[in-house]
Amino acid sequence: MRVAIVEDSLLLREGLASLLGEAGLDVIVQCENADELRLKMDSYDLDVAIVDIRLPPTHQDEGLVAALDIRERHPGVGVLVLSQYMELGLAMKLLADSAEGVGYLLKDRISDVDDFVAAVERVGTGGSVVDPIIVSTLLSRRRNEDPLAALTPREREVLELMARGSSNQGIADELVITLRAVEKYVSSIFGKLGLPSTGSESRRVLAVLMFLRT
Amino acid sequence: MTTPALAHGVAVSGARRPSRRRWWLIALAGSIAACSSALIAHWSDHLSEPVLQVTLLNWTTLPYIAAGAIASWRRPDSRFGPLMVAAGFVMFLSSLQWTNGGVPFTLGMAFDLLPAAILLQLFLAFPSGRLERRVERVVVATAYAAALGLQLSKMLLWDLDGRNVLALVDEPGAAFTLEDIELGSLSVLSLAGVAVLLIRTRRLPYPLRPMVAMLVNAFALVLVMLAVLLVAGAFGWPAFETIRRITFVGIGIAPVAFLLGLVSARLSSSTLGDLLVQLRTHPARAGVREALSNALRDPSLTLAYWLAEFGCWVDANGQPVELPDEDTDLTTTLIDRDGEPMAALLHDPSLADEPELLDAASAAAAIAVENERLHAELRARLDELHGSRQRVIDAAQLERQRLERDLHDGAQQRLIALSLELGRLGRSLEHDLDARGRVARARREVAMSLEEVRAVAHGIHPAVVSGHGLAVALESLVARASVPVRLAVELDGRMPERLEVAAYYVVSESLANVGKHARASAARVQVARSAGQLVVEVVDDGVGGADTERGTGLRGLADRVEALGGRLRVWTPRGEGTRVRAELPCA
């Protein structure tokens, strides 16, 4: 898997590169700002770009703009956005069109090496990753007539994992249940929440997030 | 700069009024003149109906003396009063022709037609006492020339039974012809005077009060009658005597009109009342000039303000004004405060004849100008205060932004790097379970530190607002609220950062209050731009009755909003929820 890293802190950039290298990923691009990445994107064949959301020169929205830019110009390249803050608004902006090959994670997650490498691989292969903080914010959101109240605790766990971008297999592994059971839960949840079945797993993420957002 | 020609200062005292003694002197002289005329008539050998003639003479002269005296007392600066007094006495001189001969008779005879010229002068000199135009001066001078010159020429040719000491020859025929010419020319001059008067009335620098103007116009008829009388004399019409008496009645009443015109033409309590009301309702500079111009009935009036710091006079628009020299058409009245010039009225010179009016108007203007000055000063101070308050907030905001950035780029990044190292270390200790556990604990500690630093940094400055705008930032705020919140953000594009940050704090503080105090079941957050304002509204359905001064942070919010020129309002009726509304100007 070919990876690009855009991060203005040298310490983190190199730490990240060695971590991914140790895990067997190919970090072929390292740069400290978005413009550099844009240039290199044209000459390198990448699977995933890891983008810090706060980038020079102004440290305002350069990272987000770069991520959306890559999504538009290189739809085949996954984008994993790292941020010090988890903002629901930013997650929704990032996922606005599709959740395919998109990730939005709290920067701390990089220390959980195995999970982080798995997340990079998932985004790199067209999957989605949404930080648990975003999902729990959405799930704990107060609602007037909460449709989530109709879910069983198990269904709630499955919903949470779906929202984080897990595949059915991922959910089955995580909860230690069969794939068949996961499918049953998913269809029950969709039924209870009145959501139309979406087919693809990454489209499912967006549907669930959009539902939880309101 | 030229020294202004000063007509009055603000404080006009009564010191210039003629003394009481002068008044008594005029009264005494008038009485003597009246008695003398009666005695002369009594001893006259040539006068038919002496009582009537004396009465008519006194009727046409005493009113002028009396009115003149009153006028010069009320209007010490007007030349019209003395002119009327003088006219009255000169007209008395014609009574000398009732004497039986010699020098007094000759003198009286010489002054016989002088009253016609005097009356013409009075009518044309009203109300200033001056003959302002050339045409007026020519008419009056010609009248005097005819009334005296032709009269004296006539007297050289006619000895009138030896009573006329001036007579050189006795040619009554020639004398009569001269007399006809004299009467005719005086008649024509009187009519010319009427014409000048009528034209001038329409061109007065200020309109007289309608009633007085009407009176003066009516008495202009006296001049017409005078003209008719003179013609009647020339042609020896039988109605001459009747016309003469009617004319004399008119002549005797005319001073009343003059007096009215002089004393109450412009000054009245209602005028001043109007002025004060106008100054109250139009405190702006243009309004002051307008009100003064109306009150003084002088459309040409200019109000100049003294700019001490620049040492020059300016008008309401700040354009420089030159105060006129002494020999121009305008007169200047200075308005000062504690001896320092403050403003100046540039007005028609005739206003100088009415010191009370000018004083009152100047005093009112002084109040208005002072008021205006204080207003301007207050506005300037407020602007300054507002500006410095905004600068303080901006500086604090920049400082907070810098601190947040330092934390983000410094401590937070380092902690993450540390956490990353610990993660890698943990992985390398695959088989040492004890060491792995300790590394994992260390990672959790680091994660907690990060969490704390992050909270502090966010408290210092909500970076997401500057980075991604209000709409994005509010989404998390609303999602984490303790009650269901409906969020509606209707903004196209970004707003100035300080407005966004203020709006963010309004929502975050208000939602925190909803959670802590309101016991609400739902809330609504609305952000929209309307009429040049960013309007932020947070409404809940809780218990209301929030303490807006303590514990709710609303005071701090209000300070923040007001420093940006905005307004924060809170409605919190007990039992009916709370509504916080911030309006921030964003033109």
Tab-separated table of N, CA, C and O in Angstrom, chain B residues 20 63 66 363 497 515 535 554 560:
chain	number	residue	atom	x	y	z
B	20	ARG	N	-32.990	109.674	30.859
B	20	ARG	CA	-34.325	110.182	31.165
B	20	ARG	C	-34.396	111.698	30.904
B	20	ARG	O	-35.408	112.220	30.447
B	63	PRO	N	-47.284	113.951	17.190
B	63	PRO	CA	-47.127	112.487	17.117
B	63	PRO	C	-45.728	112.066	16.665
B	63	PRO	O	-45.197	111.059	17.136
B	66	ALA	N	-43.410	112.569	19.658
B	66	ALA	CA	-43.654	111.551	20.686
B	66	ALA	C	-43.185	110.176	20.211
B	66	ALA	O	-42.433	109.470	20.911
B	363	ALA	N	-28.428	84.480	22.332
B	363	ALA	CA	-28.391	83.638	23.529
B	363	ALA	C	-28.903	82.240	23.202
B	363	ALA	O	-28.294	81.234	23.588
B	497	GLU	N	-13.890	37.459	11.428
B	497	GLU	CA	-13.609	36.465	12.463
B	497	GLU	C	-14.106	36.870	13.839
B	497	GLU	O	-14.657	36.066	14.581
B	515	GLY	N	-28.354	24.212	29.812
B	515	GLY	CA	-28.068	22.965	30.510
B	515	GLY	C	-28.045	23.130	32.013
B	515	GLY	O	-28.505	22.269	32.751
B	535	VAL	N	-27.425	38.280	13.319
B	535	VAL	CA	-28.351	38.092	14.437
B	535	VAL	C	-28.250	36.659	14.933
B	535	VAL	O	-28.378	35.709	14.160
B	554	LEU	N	-23.733	36.076	31.252
B	554	LEU	CA	-24.388	36.950	30.266
B	554	LEU	C	-23.759	38.338	30.241
B	554	LEU	O	-23.690	38.970	29.203
B	560	ARG	N	-18.753	41.673	25.404
B	560	ARG	CA	-18.113	41.245	24.166
B	560	ARG	C	-18.902	41.760	22.959
B	560	ARG	O	-18.343	42.289	22.003
